[in-house]
Amino acid sequence: MTHHQDIKPPTTLAEVLDVLNAYPDPDEKRQQAKVSAISRIATYMHRPPSDIPTNLPQLRDLLASLHPVSCGVKPKSLSTTKSDLASALRAAGVLPDHTSARELAAPWEDLISKVQSSHQVWGMMRFARFCSAHAIHPTSVGGETIQAFRIELEATLLTGDPGKHLIAMIDTWNHVVRKNGFDLPQLARPRSDRYVARPLTDYPKSLQDEVNTYIDRLARRDLFNDEGPDKPLRQTSLRNTIAHLRQILDALVASGRNPEDFTCLADLITADNLKAAFRAIMQRRNTKVFPTGFGNVAATFLAIARHHLQAPEQAVEALKHLHKTVATSPRGMSAKNSERLAQFNDWEAVVRLLSLPETLMARADNKPVLRKSAQLAMHAAALTILLSCPMRIKNLSGLDLDKHVIPFRTGTHTLYSIRIEGTEVKNGEPIEVKLTSGSSKLLHRYIMQFRPQISQASGRALFPRNTDGKPRTPDNFGRELTKCVYRETGLEVHPHLFRLSDVSTYRTDLEV
């Protein structure tokens, strides 16, 4: 039972407690659960209830930052606490009351009854109730309905991302409609807030051709062309070069220039054009501070002017001066990486990460025949290598059993070394490390027992793809490891962060 109709909604969890005490739930267990949830959430956040807002977007972000491991509880326990907190907020009038839950209108009840999968029913039920309450027929849903539903999610959803919830609902709706052949409209996903520059195809073909020729030079696709760099640029660098050109072209068009003005790179690569584009981008972002990416864009323009266009010295000097102006941010790691490294000020966090490979391998050994166990073992092996020798994700994912992984016997044990030649490393410095006995034992277990379960295809990749046995792609493998570390430890750690931190130096202290 709620009593919020006659009171002003509270603005902090402390005020929610006041409401609960003033209007206690007749059920003592429910009352205790609500009060206890506020106390626990405050403890997990290391804040007093008076410092925790009930403003839903703010509270939602705070709750999203809680992880069972860092809170010292099981996932189900944290989920229950959040559910009890939602009950407390409903009792205080912050969230809509479930006792007034909307009934489904007949057309929606008929539609839901035809959906066979329970998880699809769950994914559509909130939307169905919303439409029923607003007298919107299933055949009438559209863009305006989606926009109104998103506004409702923002105002009522306590846990989870409203945007992701909306997209999941749209995908479920479209799948159900297609699979069952319902005569209902397909729903379009809302456009991303991320700004997307115009494609190069919006500009004259002569410019497109010159850009492609320049990229081919950077990639050294013609081995007999002596005009390119000594070493071919990596795919990431090539993509960034194209992205920089698209970004500046788009900004110039947005500021009033005609796309047909740019027939060749010489029409684009000038200091004046770059300044005008930077101004347009800063105005669009509503900032008076140079974004960190401007330095890289200016460096790309400078390289094109100097090496491709062989521009006059005066034009090159103007671009050099502009590059120096926009690349004034202090050297060192980004603010985001600095914030993430602060996680390791907590010794318990360091221990959780250092012990994670052994934790994952022990779990894999419990049920060694499952494919999921093989995935756990693979992540354990990858993390133990990163902890022993931080390296770029491209080098990690590309490790080859014949080229890079060197086994040698000592008594009855197999020890391993990792060696990568400097020609395969971005900075040209070779990577070489001898794994400890504990790390070698874990890696040997993965190679002998679990790697064959990852892929049946022939190949010598240490971390093979299931489909063809070739090395896993760096981007996908990096995301796998990041998700694994967060799921198991609550730490936001991507592979690159291992290279920035000193966490690997602790490992020898913990070896037994």
Short mmCIF file of C-alpha atoms in Angstrom, two decimals:
data_model
loop_
_atom_site.label_atom_id
_atom_site.label_comp_id
_atom_site.label_asym_id
_atom_site.label_seq_id
_atom_site.Cartn_x
_atom_site.Cartn_y
_atom_site.Cartn_z
CA MET A 1 0.00 0.00 0.00
CA THR A 2 1.31 3.49 -0.85
CA HIS A 3 0.59 6.89 0.62
CA HIS A 4 2.40 9.12 -1.83
CA GLN A 5 -0.72 10.75 -3.26
CA ASP A 6 -0.78 13.35 -0.46
CA ILE A 7 2.96 14.05 -0.19
CA LYS A 8 5.62 15.73 -2.25
CA PRO A 9 7.92 13.15 -3.87
CA PRO A 10 11.21 12.92 -1.94
CA THR A 11 14.45 14.09 -3.57
CA THR A 12 16.90 11.85 -1.66
CA LEU A 13 16.89 8.35 -0.23
CA ALA A 14 16.95 9.88 3.25
CA GLU A 15 13.60 11.52 2.50
CA VAL A 16 12.33 8.19 1.15
CA LEU A 17 13.17 6.69 4.55
CA ASP A 18 11.20 9.45 6.23
CA VAL A 19 8.16 8.62 4.08
CA LEU A 20 8.50 4.89 4.82
CA ASN A 21 8.64 5.57 8.54
CA ALA A 22 5.70 7.96 8.38
CA TYR A 23 3.58 5.58 6.32
CA PRO A 24 4.88 2.06 7.14
CA ASP A 25 3.84 -0.94 5.09
CA PRO A 26 1.35 -3.07 7.06
CA ASP A 27 3.46 -6.10 6.13
CA GLU A 28 6.46 -5.93 8.47
CA LYS A 29 8.66 -8.06 6.20
CA ARG A 30 8.02 -5.84 3.19
CA GLN A 31 8.63 -2.74 5.30
CA GLN A 32 11.92 -4.13 6.59
CA ALA A 33 13.02 -5.10 3.07
CA LYS A 34 12.44 -1.56 1.79
CA VAL A 35 14.30 0.09 4.67
CA SER A 36 17.12 -2.42 4.46
CA ALA A 37 17.50 -1.88 0.70
CA ILE A 38 18.15 1.83 1.22
CA SER A 39 20.70 1.09 3.90
CA ARG A 40 22.49 -1.48 1.74
CA ILE A 41 22.55 0.71 -1.35
CA ALA A 42 24.01 3.56 0.69
CA THR A 43 26.68 1.20 2.04
CA TYR A 44 27.54 -0.08 -1.44
CA MET A 45 27.84 3.48 -2.76
CA HIS A 46 29.83 4.69 0.27
CA ARG A 47 27.38 7.58 0.65
CA PRO A 48 24.82 8.54 3.27
CA PRO A 49 21.20 8.24 2.09
CA SER A 50 20.94 12.04 2.19
CA ASP A 51 23.60 12.20 -0.55
CA ILE A 52 21.86 9.80 -2.94
CA PRO A 53 19.35 11.53 -5.24
CA THR A 54 16.06 10.03 -6.32
CA ASN A 55 16.32 11.79 -9.68
CA LEU A 56 15.98 8.73 -11.93
CA PRO A 57 18.72 9.42 -14.50
CA GLN A 58 21.20 10.16 -11.71
CA LEU A 59 20.13 7.24 -9.54
CA ARG A 60 20.10 4.92 -12.54
CA ASP A 61 23.73 5.81 -13.31
CA LEU A 62 24.74 5.28 -9.69
CA LEU A 63 23.05 1.88 -9.55
CA ALA A 64 24.66 0.87 -12.86
CA SER A 65 28.09 1.47 -11.31
CA LEU A 66 27.47 -1.18 -8.63
CA HIS A 67 28.96 -4.61 -9.26
CA PRO A 68 28.33 -7.70 -7.11
CA VAL A 69 32.07 -8.33 -6.64
CA SER A 70 32.89 -4.82 -5.45
CA CYS A 71 29.79 -4.87 -3.22
CA GLY A 72 30.84 -8.21 -1.73
CA VAL A 73 27.56 -9.97 -2.54
CA LYS A 74 26.19 -12.50 -5.01
CA PRO A 75 24.57 -11.18 -8.22
CA LYS A 76 21.14 -12.41 -7.10
CA SER A 77 21.50 -10.62 -3.76
CA LEU A 78 22.32 -7.31 -5.46
CA SER A 79 19.42 -7.78 -7.87
CA THR A 80 17.05 -8.41 -4.95
CA THR A 81 18.30 -5.31 -3.16
CA LYS A 82 17.65 -3.18 -6.26
CA SER A 83 14.17 -4.69 -6.55
CA ASP A 84 13.44 -3.84 -2.91
CA LEU A 85 14.75 -0.31 -3.52
CA ALA A 86 12.28 0.01 -6.41
CA SER A 87 9.49 -1.03 -4.03
CA ALA A 88 10.60 1.67 -1.59
CA LEU A 89 10.62 4.28 -4.34
CA ARG A 90 7.13 3.24 -5.45
CA ALA A 91 5.88 3.48 -1.88
CA ALA A 92 7.27 7.01 -1.66
CA GLY A 93 5.83 8.13 -5.00
CA VAL A 94 9.08 8.34 -6.93
CA LEU A 95 8.12 5.45 -9.25
CA PRO A 96 4.63 4.53 -10.53
CA ASP A 97 2.75 2.15 -8.27
CA HIS A 98 2.53 -1.47 -9.46
CA THR A 99 -0.87 -1.80 -7.80
CA SER A 100 -2.16 0.41 -10.60
CA ALA A 101 -0.51 -1.75 -13.27
CA ARG A 102 -2.07 -1.26 -16.66
CA GLU A 103 -4.26 -3.98 -18.03
CA LEU A 104 -3.76 -5.09 -21.61
CA ALA A 105 -6.33 -3.93 -24.12
CA ALA A 106 -8.03 -6.75 -26.02
CA PRO A 107 -5.99 -6.34 -29.27
CA TRP A 108 -2.74 -6.42 -27.31
CA GLU A 109 -3.84 -9.36 -25.19
CA ASP A 110 -4.67 -11.23 -28.39
CA LEU A 111 -1.27 -10.37 -29.89
CA ILE A 112 0.70 -11.39 -26.81
CA SER A 113 -1.18 -14.70 -26.59
CA LYS A 114 0.15 -15.61 -30.04
CA VAL A 115 3.79 -15.06 -29.07
CA GLN A 116 5.18 -18.45 -28.15
CA SER A 117 8.54 -17.54 -26.57
CA SER A 118 8.38 -16.40 -22.95
CA HIS A 119 11.40 -14.10 -23.26
CA GLN A 120 9.76 -12.41 -26.26
CA VAL A 121 6.59 -11.91 -24.25
CA TRP A 122 8.66 -10.37 -21.48
CA GLY A 123 10.45 -8.13 -23.99
CA MET A 124 7.17 -6.77 -25.39
CA MET A 125 4.99 -6.64 -22.27
CA ARG A 126 6.00 -3.16 -21.04
CA PHE A 127 5.41 -1.73 -24.51
CA ALA A 128 2.07 -3.53 -24.79
CA ARG A 129 0.91 -2.10 -21.45
CA PHE A 130 2.06 1.40 -22.45
CA CYS A 131 0.15 1.24 -25.73
CA SER A 132 -2.92 -0.19 -23.99
CA ALA A 133 -2.92 2.70 -21.51
CA HIS A 134 -2.74 5.22 -24.35
CA ALA A 135 -5.33 3.48 -26.54
CA ILE A 136 -2.80 2.75 -29.30
CA HIS A 137 -3.77 -0.23 -31.46
CA PRO A 138 -0.99 -2.66 -32.55
CA THR A 139 -1.58 -1.67 -36.17
CA SER A 140 -1.02 2.02 -35.32
CA VAL A 141 2.40 1.90 -33.68
CA GLY A 142 5.10 3.97 -35.32
CA GLY A 143 7.81 6.56 -34.79
CA GLU A 144 5.72 8.80 -32.53
CA THR A 145 4.77 5.80 -30.38
CA ILE A 146 8.42 4.83 -30.01
CA GLN A 147 9.40 8.38 -29.03
CA ALA A 148 6.64 8.56 -26.39
CA PHE A 149 7.60 5.13 -25.05
CA ARG A 150 11.23 6.21 -24.71
CA ILE A 151 10.18 9.26 -22.69
CA GLU A 152 8.22 6.94 -20.39
CA LEU A 153 11.21 4.62 -19.98
CA GLU A 154 13.45 7.53 -19.06
CA ALA A 155 10.94 8.54 -16.36
CA THR A 156 10.17 5.11 -14.92
CA LEU A 157 13.05 2.68 -15.50
CA LEU A 158 15.24 2.30 -12.41
CA THR A 159 17.77 -0.24 -13.60
CA GLY A 160 19.16 -0.76 -17.07
CA ASP A 161 19.68 1.62 -19.96
CA PRO A 162 16.40 3.00 -21.36
CA GLY A 163 17.95 3.31 -24.82
CA LYS A 164 19.12 -0.31 -24.85
CA HIS A 165 15.76 -1.47 -23.47
CA LEU A 166 14.01 0.37 -26.30
CA ILE A 167 16.24 -1.13 -28.99
CA ALA A 168 15.81 -4.62 -27.54
CA MET A 169 12.03 -4.15 -27.58
CA ILE A 170 12.08 -2.95 -31.20
CA ASP A 171 14.22 -5.90 -32.28
CA THR A 172 11.90 -8.32 -30.48
CA TRP A 173 8.81 -6.72 -32.03
CA ASN A 174 10.25 -6.87 -35.56
CA HIS A 175 11.36 -10.49 -35.10
CA VAL A 176 7.93 -11.56 -33.81
CA VAL A 177 6.14 -9.76 -36.65
CA ARG A 178 8.37 -11.32 -39.34
CA LYS A 179 8.42 -14.83 -37.87
CA ASN A 180 4.66 -15.04 -37.40
CA GLY A 181 3.68 -13.14 -40.55
CA PHE A 182 1.60 -10.62 -38.59
CA ASP A 183 0.12 -7.79 -40.63
CA LEU A 184 1.76 -5.20 -38.39
CA PRO A 185 4.27 -2.39 -39.10
CA GLN A 186 7.99 -2.90 -38.67
CA LEU A 187 9.54 -0.46 -36.21
CA ALA A 188 12.66 1.57 -36.97
CA ARG A 189 15.43 1.87 -34.45
CA PRO A 190 15.93 5.45 -33.21
CA ARG A 191 18.85 7.23 -34.80
CA SER A 192 22.06 7.17 -32.80
CA ASP A 193 23.17 10.37 -31.08
CA ARG A 194 26.61 9.76 -32.58
CA TYR A 195 27.37 12.18 -35.40
CA VAL A 196 28.16 10.45 -38.70
CA ALA A 197 30.07 12.31 -41.40
CA ARG A 198 29.04 12.18 -45.03
CA PRO A 199 30.56 9.32 -47.05
CA LEU A 200 33.25 10.04 -49.63
CA THR A 201 30.75 9.06 -52.34
CA ASP A 202 29.06 12.44 -51.78
CA TYR A 203 32.07 14.15 -53.37
CA PRO A 204 33.46 14.22 -56.93
CA LYS A 205 34.78 10.93 -58.26
CA SER A 206 38.13 12.50 -59.00
CA LEU A 207 38.61 13.17 -55.27
CA GLN A 208 37.50 9.62 -54.38
CA ASP A 209 40.00 8.18 -56.85
CA GLU A 210 42.86 10.27 -55.48
CA VAL A 211 42.05 9.29 -51.90
CA ASN A 212 42.03 5.61 -52.90
CA THR A 213 45.37 6.01 -54.67
CA TYR A 214 46.85 7.70 -51.59
CA ILE A 215 45.56 4.95 -49.29
CA ASP A 216 47.02 2.31 -51.61
CA ARG A 217 50.39 4.05 -51.31
CA LEU A 218 50.23 4.10 -47.53
CA ALA A 219 49.31 0.41 -47.51
CA ARG A 220 52.18 -0.41 -49.94
CA ARG A 221 49.78 -2.44 -52.08
CA ASP A 222 52.08 -1.94 -55.04
CA LEU A 223 55.37 -3.47 -53.90
CA PHE A 224 57.25 -1.78 -56.77
CA ASN A 225 56.06 1.73 -55.89
CA ASP A 226 58.91 3.51 -54.11
CA GLU A 227 56.84 6.55 -53.12
CA GLY A 228 55.13 5.00 -50.13
CA PRO A 229 56.33 4.74 -46.51
CA ASP A 230 59.10 2.31 -45.56
CA LYS A 231 56.56 0.13 -43.72
CA PRO A 232 52.91 -0.24 -44.80
CA LEU A 233 50.48 1.43 -42.44
CA ARG A 234 48.20 -0.80 -40.39
CA GLN A 235 44.52 -1.09 -41.20
CA THR A 236 43.58 1.02 -38.19
CA SER A 237 45.81 3.87 -39.39
CA LEU A 238 44.37 3.64 -42.91
CA ARG A 239 40.81 3.78 -41.55
CA ASN A 240 41.73 6.78 -39.40
CA THR A 241 43.17 8.64 -42.41
CA ILE A 242 39.93 8.18 -44.35
CA ALA A 243 37.89 9.14 -41.28
CA HIS A 244 39.90 12.36 -40.84
CA LEU A 245 39.29 13.35 -44.46
CA ARG A 246 35.57 12.60 -44.19
CA GLN A 247 35.33 14.54 -40.94
CA ILE A 248 36.88 17.71 -42.37
CA LEU A 249 35.00 17.51 -45.67
CA ASP A 250 31.71 17.10 -43.80
CA ALA A 251 32.44 20.05 -41.51
CA LEU A 252 33.26 22.28 -44.49
CA VAL A 253 30.04 21.30 -46.28
CA ALA A 254 28.07 21.90 -43.07
CA SER A 255 29.57 25.37 -42.87
CA GLY A 256 28.34 26.25 -46.39
CA ARG A 257 30.82 24.84 -48.90
CA ASN A 258 29.60 22.89 -51.93
CA PRO A 259 30.76 19.25 -52.09
CA GLU A 260 31.58 19.81 -55.77
CA ASP A 261 34.24 22.35 -54.73
CA PHE A 262 36.57 19.51 -53.72
CA THR A 263 37.71 17.81 -56.90
CA CYS A 264 41.13 16.78 -55.55
CA LEU A 265 43.10 16.71 -52.31
CA ALA A 266 44.83 19.98 -53.23
CA ASP A 267 41.42 21.68 -53.00
CA LEU A 268 41.00 20.37 -49.46
CA ILE A 269 44.43 20.29 -47.82
CA THR A 270 44.99 23.88 -46.73
CA ALA A 271 45.40 25.49 -43.33
CA ASP A 272 42.43 27.80 -43.97
CA ASN A 273 40.13 24.86 -44.75
CA LEU A 274 41.31 23.01 -41.67
CA LYS A 275 40.69 26.06 -39.46
CA ALA A 276 37.19 26.53 -40.89
CA ALA A 277 36.38 22.85 -40.34
CA PHE A 278 37.69 22.90 -36.78
CA ARG A 279 35.55 25.96 -36.00
CA ALA A 280 32.44 24.21 -37.41
CA ILE A 281 33.12 21.06 -35.38
CA MET A 282 33.67 23.00 -32.15
CA GLN A 283 30.48 24.96 -32.76
CA ARG A 284 28.52 21.74 -33.34
CA ARG A 285 29.92 20.26 -30.13
CA ASN A 286 29.36 23.53 -28.27
CA THR A 287 32.90 23.62 -26.91
CA LYS A 288 35.66 26.21 -26.72
CA VAL A 289 38.35 23.64 -25.98
CA PHE A 290 40.23 21.84 -28.74
CA PRO A 291 39.05 18.20 -28.84
CA THR A 292 41.91 15.74 -28.38
CA GLY A 293 41.44 14.33 -31.89
CA PHE A 294 42.27 17.61 -33.62
CA GLY A 295 46.00 16.98 -33.25
CA ASN A 296 45.72 13.66 -35.14
CA VAL A 297 43.60 15.24 -37.89
CA ALA A 298 46.10 18.06 -38.34
CA ALA A 299 48.94 15.52 -38.48
CA THR A 300 47.12 13.66 -41.27
CA PHE A 301 46.72 16.88 -43.28
CA LEU A 302 50.36 17.77 -42.72
CA ALA A 303 51.50 14.36 -43.95
CA ILE A 304 49.36 14.60 -47.10
CA ALA A 305 50.61 18.12 -47.85
CA ARG A 306 54.25 17.22 -47.33
CA HIS A 307 54.51 13.73 -48.84
CA HIS A 308 51.63 13.42 -51.32
CA LEU A 309 51.01 16.93 -52.59
CA GLN A 310 54.57 18.15 -52.02
CA ALA A 311 53.02 21.51 -51.18
CA PRO A 312 55.04 24.72 -51.07
CA GLU A 313 57.04 25.31 -47.89
CA GLN A 314 54.76 28.19 -46.88
CA ALA A 315 51.67 25.95 -46.99
CA VAL A 316 53.45 23.20 -45.04
CA GLU A 317 54.59 25.69 -42.39
CA ALA A 318 51.02 26.98 -41.97
CA LEU A 319 49.79 23.43 -41.35
CA LYS A 320 52.69 22.77 -38.95
CA HIS A 321 51.76 25.87 -36.96
CA LEU A 322 48.09 24.83 -36.85
CA HIS A 323 49.07 21.34 -35.73
CA LYS A 324 51.16 22.80 -32.92
CA THR A 325 48.23 25.02 -31.90
CA VAL A 326 45.57 22.30 -31.66
CA ALA A 327 47.85 19.59 -30.25
CA THR A 328 48.55 21.53 -27.05
CA SER A 329 47.01 18.99 -24.68
CA PRO A 330 49.57 17.69 -22.17
CA ARG A 331 51.31 14.44 -23.00
CA GLY A 332 50.39 11.35 -21.09
CA MET A 333 47.37 9.11 -20.79
CA SER A 334 43.80 10.25 -21.25
CA ALA A 335 41.58 11.27 -18.35
CA LYS A 336 39.48 8.11 -18.89
CA ASN A 337 42.52 5.85 -18.65
CA SER A 338 43.74 7.72 -15.56
CA GLU A 339 40.34 7.18 -13.96
CA ARG A 340 40.39 3.48 -14.80
CA LEU A 341 43.92 3.06 -13.43
CA ALA A 342 42.69 4.52 -10.14
CA GLN A 343 40.84 1.22 -9.68
CA PHE A 344 44.19 -0.35 -8.85
CA ASN A 345 44.71 1.88 -5.84
CA ASP A 346 42.55 -0.73 -4.13
CA TRP A 347 44.75 -3.71 -3.22
CA GLU A 348 41.74 -6.04 -3.21
CA ALA A 349 41.03 -5.05 -6.82
CA VAL A 350 44.61 -5.92 -7.76
CA VAL A 351 44.29 -9.33 -6.10
CA ARG A 352 40.99 -10.03 -7.87
CA LEU A 353 42.56 -9.32 -11.24
CA LEU A 354 45.80 -11.21 -10.60
CA SER A 355 43.95 -14.30 -9.40
CA LEU A 356 41.37 -14.20 -12.23
CA PRO A 357 43.21 -16.57 -14.63
CA GLU A 358 43.40 -19.28 -11.94
CA THR A 359 39.75 -18.67 -11.01
CA LEU A 360 38.61 -19.07 -14.62
CA MET A 361 40.74 -22.17 -15.21
CA ALA A 362 39.47 -23.82 -12.02
CA ARG A 363 35.91 -23.23 -13.19
CA ALA A 364 36.76 -24.67 -16.61
CA ASP A 365 38.27 -27.77 -14.98
CA ASN A 366 35.04 -28.41 -13.09
CA LYS A 367 33.22 -29.22 -16.35
CA PRO A 368 35.97 -29.68 -18.94
CA VAL A 369 33.80 -31.09 -21.72
CA LEU A 370 31.61 -28.00 -22.09
CA ARG A 371 32.38 -25.46 -24.81
CA LYS A 372 31.77 -22.70 -22.28
CA SER A 373 34.58 -24.17 -20.19
CA ALA A 374 36.91 -24.02 -23.19
CA GLN A 375 36.06 -20.32 -23.58
CA LEU A 376 36.84 -19.73 -19.91
CA ALA A 377 40.17 -21.52 -20.28
CA MET A 378 41.02 -19.46 -23.36
CA HIS A 379 40.31 -16.22 -21.51
CA ALA A 380 42.37 -17.49 -18.57
CA ALA A 381 45.34 -18.18 -20.85
CA ALA A 382 45.06 -14.79 -22.58
CA LEU A 383 44.87 -12.93 -19.27
CA THR A 384 47.80 -14.79 -17.76
CA ILE A 385 49.91 -13.76 -20.77
CA LEU A 386 48.77 -10.14 -20.49
CA LEU A 387 49.55 -10.11 -16.78
CA SER A 388 52.99 -11.60 -17.42
CA CYS A 389 53.81 -9.43 -20.42
CA PRO A 390 51.42 -6.60 -21.38
CA MET A 391 51.17 -6.25 -25.15
CA ARG A 392 48.87 -4.84 -27.80
CA ILE A 393 45.72 -6.82 -28.45
CA LYS A 394 46.77 -7.39 -32.08
CA ASN A 395 49.95 -9.14 -30.91
CA LEU A 396 48.05 -11.14 -28.28
CA SER A 397 45.31 -12.34 -30.62
CA GLY A 398 47.88 -13.16 -33.30
CA LEU A 399 50.08 -15.40 -31.15
CA ASP A 400 51.13 -18.51 -33.09
CA LEU A 401 52.15 -21.79 -31.46
CA ASP A 402 55.04 -22.27 -33.90
CA LYS A 403 56.29 -18.70 -34.27
CA HIS A 404 55.75 -17.10 -30.85
CA VAL A 405 55.14 -19.72 -28.14
CA ILE A 406 58.31 -21.57 -27.14
CA PRO A 407 57.96 -24.63 -24.85
CA PHE A 408 60.84 -26.30 -23.05
CA ARG A 409 60.93 -29.17 -20.59
CA THR A 410 62.38 -28.98 -17.10
CA GLY A 411 62.02 -32.29 -15.32
CA THR A 412 58.41 -33.34 -15.62
CA HIS A 413 57.12 -29.82 -16.28
CA THR A 414 56.73 -27.74 -19.45
CA LEU A 415 57.68 -24.09 -19.21
CA TYR A 416 56.89 -21.49 -21.86
CA SER A 417 58.43 -18.36 -23.30
CA ILE A 418 56.70 -15.82 -25.52
CA ARG A 419 58.75 -14.12 -28.21
CA ILE A 420 57.51 -11.69 -30.88
CA GLU A 421 59.98 -10.20 -33.36
CA GLY A 422 60.27 -6.42 -33.54
CA THR A 423 59.00 -6.42 -37.13
CA GLU A 424 55.60 -7.56 -35.79
CA VAL A 425 55.42 -4.94 -33.02
CA LYS A 426 54.20 -1.40 -33.60
CA ASN A 427 57.18 0.30 -31.90
CA GLY A 428 59.68 -2.07 -33.48
CA GLU A 429 60.86 -3.44 -30.14
CA PRO A 430 60.78 -7.25 -29.79
CA ILE A 431 58.71 -8.77 -27.00
CA GLU A 432 60.20 -11.62 -24.99
CA VAL A 433 59.17 -13.05 -21.65
CA LYS A 434 59.64 -16.31 -19.74
CA LEU A 435 56.44 -17.32 -18.04
CA THR A 436 56.58 -18.43 -14.42
CA SER A 437 55.90 -22.04 -13.51
CA GLY A 438 52.34 -21.20 -12.45
CA SER A 439 51.57 -19.30 -15.66
CA SER A 440 53.22 -22.01 -17.76
CA LYS A 441 51.13 -24.69 -16.07
CA LEU A 442 47.93 -22.78 -16.82
CA LEU A 443 48.93 -22.13 -20.44
CA HIS A 444 49.93 -25.79 -20.91
CA ARG A 445 46.55 -26.91 -19.56
CA TYR A 446 44.79 -24.66 -22.07
CA ILE A 447 46.90 -25.80 -25.03
CA MET A 448 46.64 -29.52 -24.30
CA GLN A 449 43.05 -29.80 -23.01
CA PHE A 450 40.93 -26.87 -24.08
CA ARG A 451 42.36 -25.34 -27.26
CA PRO A 452 41.23 -28.32 -29.41
CA GLN A 453 37.68 -27.67 -28.17
CA ILE A 454 37.80 -24.04 -29.33
CA SER A 455 38.28 -24.97 -32.99
CA GLN A 456 38.42 -28.23 -34.89
CA ALA A 457 39.89 -26.50 -37.94
CA SER A 458 43.56 -26.89 -38.74
CA GLY A 459 45.86 -24.03 -37.80
CA ARG A 460 48.44 -23.00 -35.25
CA ALA A 461 46.83 -19.90 -33.77
CA LEU A 462 47.03 -19.94 -29.98
CA PHE A 463 43.58 -18.34 -29.81
CA PRO A 464 41.80 -19.69 -32.92
CA ARG A 465 38.44 -18.82 -34.35
CA ASN A 466 35.89 -21.61 -34.28
CA THR A 467 35.08 -21.29 -37.98
CA ASP A 468 38.46 -21.55 -39.70
CA GLY A 469 41.18 -21.91 -37.05
CA LYS A 470 42.71 -18.55 -37.91
CA PRO A 471 43.63 -16.03 -35.17
CA ARG A 472 40.71 -14.29 -33.49
CA THR A 473 40.21 -10.71 -34.68
CA PRO A 474 41.81 -8.18 -32.30
CA ASP A 475 38.70 -6.03 -31.83
CA ASN A 476 36.41 -8.94 -31.00
CA PHE A 477 38.95 -10.67 -28.77
CA GLY A 478 39.64 -7.44 -26.91
CA ARG A 479 35.93 -6.94 -26.25
CA GLU A 480 35.63 -10.56 -25.04
CA LEU A 481 38.42 -10.05 -22.51
CA THR A 482 37.06 -6.68 -21.35
CA LYS A 483 33.60 -8.19 -20.74
CA CYS A 484 35.11 -11.19 -18.99
CA VAL A 485 37.17 -9.07 -16.58
CA TYR A 486 34.22 -6.83 -15.74
CA ARG A 487 31.81 -9.74 -15.27
CA GLU A 488 34.19 -11.55 -12.92
CA THR A 489 35.80 -8.68 -11.01
CA GLY A 490 33.77 -5.51 -11.52
CA LEU A 491 36.89 -3.81 -12.95
CA GLU A 492 36.72 -1.86 -16.21
CA VAL A 493 39.94 -3.04 -17.81
CA HIS A 494 40.62 -3.26 -21.53
CA PRO A 495 43.77 -5.01 -22.81
CA HIS A 496 45.57 -1.73 -23.53
CA LEU A 497 45.26 -0.77 -19.87
CA PHE A 498 47.58 -3.62 -18.89
CA ARG A 499 50.35 -1.77 -20.74
CA LEU A 500 49.65 1.47 -18.88
CA SER A 501 49.46 -0.03 -15.39
CA ASP A 502 52.04 -1.59 -13.14
CA VAL A 503 49.64 -4.35 -12.09
CA SER A 504 51.82 -7.02 -13.70
CA THR A 505 54.69 -6.13 -11.35
CA TYR A 506 52.66 -7.49 -8.43
CA ARG A 507 52.41 -10.92 -10.01
CA THR A 508 55.84 -12.17 -9.01
CA ASP A 509 55.11 -11.15 -5.43
CA LEU A 510 52.04 -13.39 -5.43
CA GLU A 511 53.62 -16.41 -7.16
CA VAL A 512 54.03 -19.41 -4.90
#
